[in-house]
Short mmCIF file of C-alpha atoms in Angstrom, two decimals:
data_model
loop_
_atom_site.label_atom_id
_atom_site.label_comp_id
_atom_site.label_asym_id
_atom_site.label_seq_id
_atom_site.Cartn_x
_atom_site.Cartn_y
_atom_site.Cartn_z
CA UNK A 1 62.64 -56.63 10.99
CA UNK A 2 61.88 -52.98 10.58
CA UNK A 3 58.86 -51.10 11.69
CA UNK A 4 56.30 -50.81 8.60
CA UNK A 5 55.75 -47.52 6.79
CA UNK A 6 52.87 -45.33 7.41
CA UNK A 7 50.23 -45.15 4.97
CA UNK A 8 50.65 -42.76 2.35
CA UNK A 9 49.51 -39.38 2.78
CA UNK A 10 49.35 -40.16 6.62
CA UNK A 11 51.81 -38.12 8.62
CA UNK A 12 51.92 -38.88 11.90
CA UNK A 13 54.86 -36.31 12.78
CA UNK A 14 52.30 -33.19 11.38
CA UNK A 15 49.66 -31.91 13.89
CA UNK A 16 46.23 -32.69 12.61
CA UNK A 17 43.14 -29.99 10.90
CA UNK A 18 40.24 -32.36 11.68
CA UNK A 19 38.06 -31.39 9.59
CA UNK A 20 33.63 -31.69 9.68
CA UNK A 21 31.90 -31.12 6.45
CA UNK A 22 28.15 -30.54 6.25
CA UNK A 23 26.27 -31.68 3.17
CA UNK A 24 27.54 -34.83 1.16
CA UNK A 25 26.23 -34.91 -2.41
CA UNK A 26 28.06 -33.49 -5.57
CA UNK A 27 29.95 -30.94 -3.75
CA UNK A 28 30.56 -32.53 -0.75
CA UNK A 29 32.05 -35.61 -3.06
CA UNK A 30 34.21 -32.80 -4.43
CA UNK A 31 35.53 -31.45 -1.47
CA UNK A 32 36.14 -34.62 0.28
CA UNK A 33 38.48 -35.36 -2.74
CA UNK A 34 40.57 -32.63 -2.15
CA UNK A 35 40.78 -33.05 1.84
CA UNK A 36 41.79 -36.60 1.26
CA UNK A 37 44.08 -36.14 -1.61
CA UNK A 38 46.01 -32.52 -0.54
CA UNK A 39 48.03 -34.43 1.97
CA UNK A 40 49.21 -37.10 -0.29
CA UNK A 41 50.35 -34.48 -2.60
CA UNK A 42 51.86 -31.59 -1.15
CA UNK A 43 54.27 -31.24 1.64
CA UNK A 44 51.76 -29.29 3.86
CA UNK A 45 52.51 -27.90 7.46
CA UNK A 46 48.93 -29.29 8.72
CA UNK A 47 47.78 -33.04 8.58
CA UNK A 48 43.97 -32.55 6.99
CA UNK A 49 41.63 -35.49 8.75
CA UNK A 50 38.64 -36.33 7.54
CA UNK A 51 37.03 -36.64 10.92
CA UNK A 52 33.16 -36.70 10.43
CA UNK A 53 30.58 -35.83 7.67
CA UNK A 54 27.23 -34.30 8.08
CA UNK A 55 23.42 -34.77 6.21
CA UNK A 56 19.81 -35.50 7.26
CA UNK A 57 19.90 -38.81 5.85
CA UNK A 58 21.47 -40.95 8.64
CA UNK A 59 22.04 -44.14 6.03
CA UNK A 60 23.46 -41.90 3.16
CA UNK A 61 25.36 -40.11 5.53
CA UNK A 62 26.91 -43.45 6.16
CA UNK A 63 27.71 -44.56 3.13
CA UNK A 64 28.93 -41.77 2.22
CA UNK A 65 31.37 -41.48 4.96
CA UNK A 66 32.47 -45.26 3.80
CA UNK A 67 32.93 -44.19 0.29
CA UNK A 68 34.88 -40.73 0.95
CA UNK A 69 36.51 -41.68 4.23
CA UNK A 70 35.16 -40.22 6.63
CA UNK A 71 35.85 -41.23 10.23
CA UNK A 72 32.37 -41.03 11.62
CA UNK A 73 28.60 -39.17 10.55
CA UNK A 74 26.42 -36.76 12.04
CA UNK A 75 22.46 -35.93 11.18
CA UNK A 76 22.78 -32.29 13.22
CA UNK A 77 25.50 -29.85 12.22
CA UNK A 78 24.82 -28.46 15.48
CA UNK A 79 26.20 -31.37 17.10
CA UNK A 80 29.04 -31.62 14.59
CA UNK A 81 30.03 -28.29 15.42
CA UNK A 82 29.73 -28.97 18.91
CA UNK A 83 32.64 -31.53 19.26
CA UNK A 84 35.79 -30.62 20.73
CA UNK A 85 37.25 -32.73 17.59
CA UNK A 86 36.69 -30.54 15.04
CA UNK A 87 39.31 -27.63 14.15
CA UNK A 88 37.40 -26.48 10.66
CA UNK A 89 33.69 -26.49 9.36
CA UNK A 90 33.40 -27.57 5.51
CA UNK A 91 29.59 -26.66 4.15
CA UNK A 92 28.29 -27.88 1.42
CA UNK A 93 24.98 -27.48 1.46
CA UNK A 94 22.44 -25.16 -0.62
CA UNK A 95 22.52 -22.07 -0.24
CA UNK A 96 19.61 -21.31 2.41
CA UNK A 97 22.05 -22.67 4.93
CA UNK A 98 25.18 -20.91 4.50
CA UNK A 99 24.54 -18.33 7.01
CA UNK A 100 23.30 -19.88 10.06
CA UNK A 101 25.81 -22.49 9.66
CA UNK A 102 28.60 -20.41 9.42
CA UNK A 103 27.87 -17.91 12.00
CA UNK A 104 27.28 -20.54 14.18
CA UNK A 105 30.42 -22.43 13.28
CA UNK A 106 32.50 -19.09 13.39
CA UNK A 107 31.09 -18.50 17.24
CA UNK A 108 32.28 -22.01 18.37
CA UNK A 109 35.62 -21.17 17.66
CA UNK A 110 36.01 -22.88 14.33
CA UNK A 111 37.88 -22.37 10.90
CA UNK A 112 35.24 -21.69 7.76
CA UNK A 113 35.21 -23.07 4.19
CA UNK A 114 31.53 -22.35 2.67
CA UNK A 115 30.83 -23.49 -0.92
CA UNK A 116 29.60 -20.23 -3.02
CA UNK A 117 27.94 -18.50 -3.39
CA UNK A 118 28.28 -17.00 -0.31
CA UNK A 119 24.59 -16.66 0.55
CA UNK A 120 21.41 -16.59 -0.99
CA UNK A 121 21.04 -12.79 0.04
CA UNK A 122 23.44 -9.64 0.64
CA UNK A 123 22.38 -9.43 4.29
CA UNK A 124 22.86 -12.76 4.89
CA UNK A 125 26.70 -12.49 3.37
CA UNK A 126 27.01 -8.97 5.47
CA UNK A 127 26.45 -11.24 8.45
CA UNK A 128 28.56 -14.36 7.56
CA UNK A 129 31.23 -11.42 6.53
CA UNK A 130 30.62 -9.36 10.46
CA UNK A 131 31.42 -12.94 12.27
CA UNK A 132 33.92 -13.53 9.76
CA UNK A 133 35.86 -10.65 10.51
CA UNK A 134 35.47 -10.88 14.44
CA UNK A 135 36.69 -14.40 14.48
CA UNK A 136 39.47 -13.11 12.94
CA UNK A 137 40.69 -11.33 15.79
CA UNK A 138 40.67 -14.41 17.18
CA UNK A 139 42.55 -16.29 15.08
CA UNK A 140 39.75 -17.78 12.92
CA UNK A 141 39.96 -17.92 9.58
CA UNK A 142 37.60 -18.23 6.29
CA UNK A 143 37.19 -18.71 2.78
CA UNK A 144 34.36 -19.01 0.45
CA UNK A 145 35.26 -21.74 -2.55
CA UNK A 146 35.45 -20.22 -5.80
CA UNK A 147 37.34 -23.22 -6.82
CA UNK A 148 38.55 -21.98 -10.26
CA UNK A 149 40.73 -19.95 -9.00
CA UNK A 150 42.84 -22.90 -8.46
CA UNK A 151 43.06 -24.05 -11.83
CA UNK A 152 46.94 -23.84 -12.60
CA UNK A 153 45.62 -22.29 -16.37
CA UNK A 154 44.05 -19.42 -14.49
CA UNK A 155 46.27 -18.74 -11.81
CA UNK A 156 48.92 -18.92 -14.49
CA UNK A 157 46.73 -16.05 -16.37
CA UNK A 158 46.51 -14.09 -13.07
CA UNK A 159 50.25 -14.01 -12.69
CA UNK A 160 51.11 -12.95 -16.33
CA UNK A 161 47.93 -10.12 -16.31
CA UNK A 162 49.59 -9.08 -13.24
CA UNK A 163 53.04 -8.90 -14.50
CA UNK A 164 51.83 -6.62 -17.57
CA UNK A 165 51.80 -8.94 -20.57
CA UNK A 166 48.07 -7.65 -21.64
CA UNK A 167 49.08 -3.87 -20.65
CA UNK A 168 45.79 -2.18 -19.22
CA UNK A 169 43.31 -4.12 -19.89
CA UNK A 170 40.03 -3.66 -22.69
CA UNK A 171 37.52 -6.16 -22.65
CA UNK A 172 36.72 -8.83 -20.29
CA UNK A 173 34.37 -11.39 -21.20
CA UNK A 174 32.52 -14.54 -19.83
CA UNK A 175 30.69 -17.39 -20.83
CA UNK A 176 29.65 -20.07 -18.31
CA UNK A 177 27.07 -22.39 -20.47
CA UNK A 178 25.49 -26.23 -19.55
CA UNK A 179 22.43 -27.47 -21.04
CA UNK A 180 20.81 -29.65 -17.97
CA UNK A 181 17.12 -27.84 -17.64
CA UNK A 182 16.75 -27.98 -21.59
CA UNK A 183 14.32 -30.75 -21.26
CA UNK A 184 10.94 -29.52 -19.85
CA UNK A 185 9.90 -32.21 -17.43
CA UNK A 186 13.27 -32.74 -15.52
CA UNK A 187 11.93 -32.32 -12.18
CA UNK A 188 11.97 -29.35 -9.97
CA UNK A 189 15.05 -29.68 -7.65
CA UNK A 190 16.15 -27.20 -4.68
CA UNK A 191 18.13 -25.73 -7.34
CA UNK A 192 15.10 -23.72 -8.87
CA UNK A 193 13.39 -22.63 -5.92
CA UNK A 194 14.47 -19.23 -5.29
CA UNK A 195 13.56 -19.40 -1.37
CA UNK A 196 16.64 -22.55 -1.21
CA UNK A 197 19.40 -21.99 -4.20
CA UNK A 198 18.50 -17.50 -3.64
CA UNK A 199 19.26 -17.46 -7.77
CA UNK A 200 19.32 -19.60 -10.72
CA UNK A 201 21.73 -19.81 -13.05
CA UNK A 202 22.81 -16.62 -12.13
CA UNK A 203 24.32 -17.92 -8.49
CA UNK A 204 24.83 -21.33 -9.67
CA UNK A 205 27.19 -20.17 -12.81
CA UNK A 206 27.49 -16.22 -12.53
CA UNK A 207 29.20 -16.09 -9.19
CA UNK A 208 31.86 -18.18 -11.08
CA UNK A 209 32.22 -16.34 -13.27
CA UNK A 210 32.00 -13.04 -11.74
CA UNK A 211 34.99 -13.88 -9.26
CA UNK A 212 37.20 -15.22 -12.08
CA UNK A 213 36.41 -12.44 -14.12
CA UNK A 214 37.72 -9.92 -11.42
CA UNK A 215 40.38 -12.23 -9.82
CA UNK A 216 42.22 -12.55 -13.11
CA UNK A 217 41.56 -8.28 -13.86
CA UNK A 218 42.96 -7.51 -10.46
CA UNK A 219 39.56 -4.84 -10.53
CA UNK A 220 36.17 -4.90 -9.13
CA UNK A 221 33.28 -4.45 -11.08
CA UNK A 222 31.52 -1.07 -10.37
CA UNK A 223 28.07 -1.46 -12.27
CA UNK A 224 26.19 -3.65 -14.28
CA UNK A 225 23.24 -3.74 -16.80
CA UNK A 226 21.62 -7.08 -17.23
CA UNK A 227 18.79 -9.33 -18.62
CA UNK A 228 17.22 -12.89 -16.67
CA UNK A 229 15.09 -15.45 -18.30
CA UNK A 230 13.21 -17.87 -16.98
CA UNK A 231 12.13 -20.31 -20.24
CA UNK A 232 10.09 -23.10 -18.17
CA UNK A 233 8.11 -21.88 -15.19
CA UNK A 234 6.69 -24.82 -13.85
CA UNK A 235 8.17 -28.18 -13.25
CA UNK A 236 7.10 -31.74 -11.98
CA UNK A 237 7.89 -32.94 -8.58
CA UNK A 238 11.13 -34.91 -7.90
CA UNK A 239 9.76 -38.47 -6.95
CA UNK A 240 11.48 -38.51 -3.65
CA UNK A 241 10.58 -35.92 -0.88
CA UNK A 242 12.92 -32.99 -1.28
CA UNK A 243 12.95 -30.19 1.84
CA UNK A 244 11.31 -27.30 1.04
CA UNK A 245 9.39 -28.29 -2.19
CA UNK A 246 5.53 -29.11 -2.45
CA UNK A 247 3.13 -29.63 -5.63
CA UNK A 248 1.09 -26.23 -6.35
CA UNK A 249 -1.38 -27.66 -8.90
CA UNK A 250 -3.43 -31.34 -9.07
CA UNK A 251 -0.57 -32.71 -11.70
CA UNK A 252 2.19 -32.39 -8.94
CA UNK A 253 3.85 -29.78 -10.45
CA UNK A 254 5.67 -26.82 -8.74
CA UNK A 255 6.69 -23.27 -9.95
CA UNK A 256 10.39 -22.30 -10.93
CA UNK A 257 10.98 -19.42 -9.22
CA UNK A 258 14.70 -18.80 -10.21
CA UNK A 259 16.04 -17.62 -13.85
CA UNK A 260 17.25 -20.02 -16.19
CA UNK A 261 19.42 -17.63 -18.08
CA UNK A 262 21.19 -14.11 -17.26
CA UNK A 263 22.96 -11.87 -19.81
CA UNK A 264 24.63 -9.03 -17.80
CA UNK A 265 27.65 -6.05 -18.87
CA UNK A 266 29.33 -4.44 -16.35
CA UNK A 267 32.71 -1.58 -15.92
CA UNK A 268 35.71 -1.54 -14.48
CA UNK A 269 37.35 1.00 -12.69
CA UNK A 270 39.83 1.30 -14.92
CA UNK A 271 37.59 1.67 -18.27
CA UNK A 272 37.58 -1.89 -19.70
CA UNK A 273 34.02 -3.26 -20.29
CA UNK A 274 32.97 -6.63 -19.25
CA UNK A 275 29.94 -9.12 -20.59
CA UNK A 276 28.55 -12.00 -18.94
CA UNK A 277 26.52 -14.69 -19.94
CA UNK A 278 25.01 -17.75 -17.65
CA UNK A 279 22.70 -20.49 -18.71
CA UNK A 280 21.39 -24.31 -18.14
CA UNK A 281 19.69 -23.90 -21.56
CA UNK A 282 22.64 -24.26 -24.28
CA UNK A 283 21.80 -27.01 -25.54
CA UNK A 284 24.93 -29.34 -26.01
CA UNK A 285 27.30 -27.47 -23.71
CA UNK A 286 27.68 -29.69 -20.51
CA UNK A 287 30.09 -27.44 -18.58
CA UNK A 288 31.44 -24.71 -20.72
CA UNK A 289 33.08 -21.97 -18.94
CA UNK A 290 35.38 -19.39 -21.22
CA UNK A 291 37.50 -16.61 -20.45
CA UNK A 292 38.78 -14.23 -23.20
CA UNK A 293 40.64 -10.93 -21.84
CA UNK A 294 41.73 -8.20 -24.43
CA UNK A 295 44.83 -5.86 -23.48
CA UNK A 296 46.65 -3.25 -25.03
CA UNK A 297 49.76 -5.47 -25.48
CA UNK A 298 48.09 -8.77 -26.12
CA UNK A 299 44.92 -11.20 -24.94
CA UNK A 300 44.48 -14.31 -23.26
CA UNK A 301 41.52 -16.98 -22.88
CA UNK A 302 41.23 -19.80 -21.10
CA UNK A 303 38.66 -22.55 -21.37
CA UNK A 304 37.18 -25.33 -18.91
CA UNK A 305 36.96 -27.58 -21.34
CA UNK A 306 40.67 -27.46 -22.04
CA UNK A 307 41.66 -26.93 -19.40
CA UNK A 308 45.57 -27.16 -19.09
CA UNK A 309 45.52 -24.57 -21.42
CA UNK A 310 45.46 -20.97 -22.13
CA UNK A 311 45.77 -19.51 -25.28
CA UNK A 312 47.84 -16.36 -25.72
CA UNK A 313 48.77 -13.55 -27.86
CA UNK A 314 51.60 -10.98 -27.72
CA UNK A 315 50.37 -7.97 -29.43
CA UNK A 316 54.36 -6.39 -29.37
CA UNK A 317 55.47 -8.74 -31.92
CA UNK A 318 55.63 -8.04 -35.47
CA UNK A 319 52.38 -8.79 -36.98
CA UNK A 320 54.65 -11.15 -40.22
CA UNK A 321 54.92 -13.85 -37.31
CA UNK A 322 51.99 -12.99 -34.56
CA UNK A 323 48.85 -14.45 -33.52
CA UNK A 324 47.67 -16.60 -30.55
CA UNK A 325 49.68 -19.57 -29.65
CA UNK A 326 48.51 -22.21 -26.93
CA UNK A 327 50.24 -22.61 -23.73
CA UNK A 328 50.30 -25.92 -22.05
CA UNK A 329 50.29 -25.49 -18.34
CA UNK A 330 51.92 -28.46 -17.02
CA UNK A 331 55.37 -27.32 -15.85
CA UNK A 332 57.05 -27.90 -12.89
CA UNK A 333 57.11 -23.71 -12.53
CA UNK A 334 53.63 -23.37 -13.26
CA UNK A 335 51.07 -22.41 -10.51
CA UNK A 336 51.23 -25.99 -8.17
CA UNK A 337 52.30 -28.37 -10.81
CA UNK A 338 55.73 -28.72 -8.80
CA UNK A 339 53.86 -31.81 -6.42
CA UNK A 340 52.75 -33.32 -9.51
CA UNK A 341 53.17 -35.27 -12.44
CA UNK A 342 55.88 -34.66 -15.19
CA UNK A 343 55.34 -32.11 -18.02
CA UNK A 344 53.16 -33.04 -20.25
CA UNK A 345 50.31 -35.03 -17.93
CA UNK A 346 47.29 -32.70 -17.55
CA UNK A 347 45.27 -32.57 -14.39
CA UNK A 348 41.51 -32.49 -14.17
CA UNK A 349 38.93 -30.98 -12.16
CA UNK A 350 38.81 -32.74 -9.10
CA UNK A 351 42.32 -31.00 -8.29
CA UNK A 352 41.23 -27.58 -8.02
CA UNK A 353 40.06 -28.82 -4.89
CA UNK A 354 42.88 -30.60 -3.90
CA UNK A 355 44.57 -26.80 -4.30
CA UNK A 356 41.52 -25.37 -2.27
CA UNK A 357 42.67 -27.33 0.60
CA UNK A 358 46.03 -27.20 0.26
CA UNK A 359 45.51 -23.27 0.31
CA UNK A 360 43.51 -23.30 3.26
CA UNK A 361 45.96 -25.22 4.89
CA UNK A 362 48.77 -23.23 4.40
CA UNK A 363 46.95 -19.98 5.59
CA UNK A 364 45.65 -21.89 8.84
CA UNK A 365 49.27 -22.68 9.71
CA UNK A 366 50.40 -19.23 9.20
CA UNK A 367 47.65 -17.72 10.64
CA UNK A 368 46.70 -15.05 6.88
CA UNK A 369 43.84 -14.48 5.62
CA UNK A 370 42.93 -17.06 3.11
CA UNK A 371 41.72 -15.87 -0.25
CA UNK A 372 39.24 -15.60 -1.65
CA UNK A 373 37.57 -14.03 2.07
CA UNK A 374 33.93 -13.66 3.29
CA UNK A 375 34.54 -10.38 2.20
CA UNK A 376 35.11 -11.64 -1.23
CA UNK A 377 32.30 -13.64 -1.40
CA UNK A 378 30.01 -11.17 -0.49
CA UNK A 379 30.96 -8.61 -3.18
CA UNK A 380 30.10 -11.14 -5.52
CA UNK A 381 27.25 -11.33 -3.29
CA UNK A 382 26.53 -7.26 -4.33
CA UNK A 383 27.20 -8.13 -7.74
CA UNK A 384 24.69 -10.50 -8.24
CA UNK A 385 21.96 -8.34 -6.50
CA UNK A 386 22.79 -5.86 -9.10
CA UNK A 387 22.76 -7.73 -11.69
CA UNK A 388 19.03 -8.62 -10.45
CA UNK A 389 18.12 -5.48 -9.80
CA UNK A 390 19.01 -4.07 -13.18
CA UNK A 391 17.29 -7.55 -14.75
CA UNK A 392 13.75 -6.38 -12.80
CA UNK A 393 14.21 -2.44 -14.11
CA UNK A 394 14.56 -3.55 -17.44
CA UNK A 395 18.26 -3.46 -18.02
CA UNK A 396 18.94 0.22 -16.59
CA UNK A 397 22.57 0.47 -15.47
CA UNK A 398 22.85 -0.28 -11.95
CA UNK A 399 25.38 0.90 -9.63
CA UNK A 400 27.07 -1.84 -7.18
CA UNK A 401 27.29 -0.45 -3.27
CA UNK A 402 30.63 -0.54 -2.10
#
């Protein structure tokens, strides 16, 4: 009798990226997705193992390693960076974190992937991008996870803006719009304290859509004049202890010190103009992110919500027979659709992480710079201070350091 196959997706034959990720909730379920799956999938040069998960909470940190597969659990990402096991640090944790964890991650000799935003502050994303680039030299490498990116629709749009089907580009604009603060008295969460999430829907939504904007433009934004709303300024107390957060008034209620809602414009280098809008109040929109860019020769949008789509329109055809026709991304030749399923069978959220790690992977093994970089991240980083800065002098145009 023969010997029995390996378990799927287990490669024995491929050296090993054992992996530690830090933080374990709604991100940290996302990215252990796409460590687990990326294997299975694609035919990549590096085995990803899951080899241990991180959090405060030594019995969730359990279960979750159970439920994700995780090898083992940590309470100290000090210690989990400490092991000898561990080739890359994951973090997913808010935002207040990013730095010293990846500084310190960066110094013990290991690879980088940090949820974004980057940081909750420029200088702290100056710093993450100084160790960044010295660990380089080294042969370290990092990424910040702007995880659209990897949505075969959009990369698909990237390719064709960069081949010249819009011409030079027009207008640019953005809509990232979910409705889950609409109701007064949901809690106050980390998320809208400005000391542990550094911005509101702004960070949460904006650096989204700020790095698709310019990923699929191929331009940087240079300025920006903006607006920030904060609808409901104080909130009730979660009902289990959350760090950082304490009641400020006899009812157990705490102060929302982020904005709920930002309304920015911005230039590109090249001329074309650019809006922005980011919100948790639109009532009925659960995860709405759309992408509409106007050329010379044509447009294209893209939308989450459909998103094995784009919709396009050649403006060189004759206008008897023109207008926008949809695009259904799902072939083999499309942006990593080749390890998948046949035409026709959409794919869903959870694999732009699968493509994050599959990404990552590939630049370990050949030793590139992975994109998007700390350096990236933290001119998204810039971006999003201007935007606040213009917000607090009442909308004058702000200029974006360089």
């Amino acid at each position: 009798m023969g010997q029995p196959n390996p378990p799927a997706g287990a490669e024995p034959d491929k050296p090993p990226l054992r992996v530690g990720m830090v933080g374990y909730a709604f991100m940290g379920a996302a990215h252990s997705q796409g460590w687990r799956t990326a294997g299975r999938v694609f035919d990549l040069p590096l085995r990803p193992a899951l080899t241990a998960i991180c959090g405060r909470d030594g019995a969730a940190v359990r279960a979750a390693a159970d439920r994700h597969g995780w090898a083992t659990a940590e309470t100290d990402w000090r210690a989990l960076i400490a092991r000898d096991d561990i080739d890359l640090v994951d973090i997913c944790t808010p935002g207040d974190s990013h730095a010293e964890i990846a500084v310190a991650a960066l110094a013990a000799g290991k690879h980088v992937l940090c949820e974004k935003p980057l940081a909750n502050t420029v200088e702290e994303a100056e710093a993450m991008t100084g160790a960044a680039q010295e660990a380089l030299q080294r042969g370290q490498l990092a990424m910040v996870g702007f995880n659209y990116r990897r949505v075969p629709a959009t990369a698909l749009a990237r390719r064709m803006i960069a081949d010249g089907r819009l011409g030079d580009l027009r207008h640019v604009r953005v809509t990232y719009l979910q409705d889950w603060l609409v109701d007064p008295d949901f809690p106050l969460t980390w998320r809208l304290r400005k000391e542990l999430a550094g911005s509101g829907a702004l960070g949460d939504l904006g650096a989204h859509i700020i790095d698709l904007a310019q990923y699929l433009a191929g331009e940087r934004l240079t300025g920006v004049s903006a607006l920030t709303e904060t609808f409901v300024r104080e909130r009730p107390l979660p009902a289990g202890a959350v760090k950082g957060l304490a009641a400020e008034s006899a009812e157990g209620r705490g102060a929302v010190t982020v904005d709920d809602a930002a309304l920015f414009t911005g230039r590109f280098p090249s001329g074309a103009l650019a809006s922005f809008e980011a919100t948790r109040y639109a009532t009925g929109r659960k995860n709405a992110l759309r992408i509409e860019l106007n050329g010379e020769k044509g447009s294209l949008a893209f939308d989450l919500e459909s998103l094995n789509e784009l919709s396009y329109h050649d403006g060189t055809e004759p206008g008897t027979h023109a207008g926008f026709r949809r695009i259904l991304v799902t072939e083999p030749d499309h942006p990593y659709l080749d390890a998948w399923w046949p035409p026709g069978h959409g794919l869903g959220y959870e694999h732009t992480f699968v493509h994050q790690a599959r990404d990552l992977v590939h630049a370990i093994a050949e030793g590139r710079q992975p994109e998007p970089s700390f350096a990236d991240g933290l001119q998204v980083q810039r971006v999003l201070a201007a935007v606040e800065e213009s917000a607090e002098k009442n909308s004058v145009y702000t200029p974006i350091a360089v």
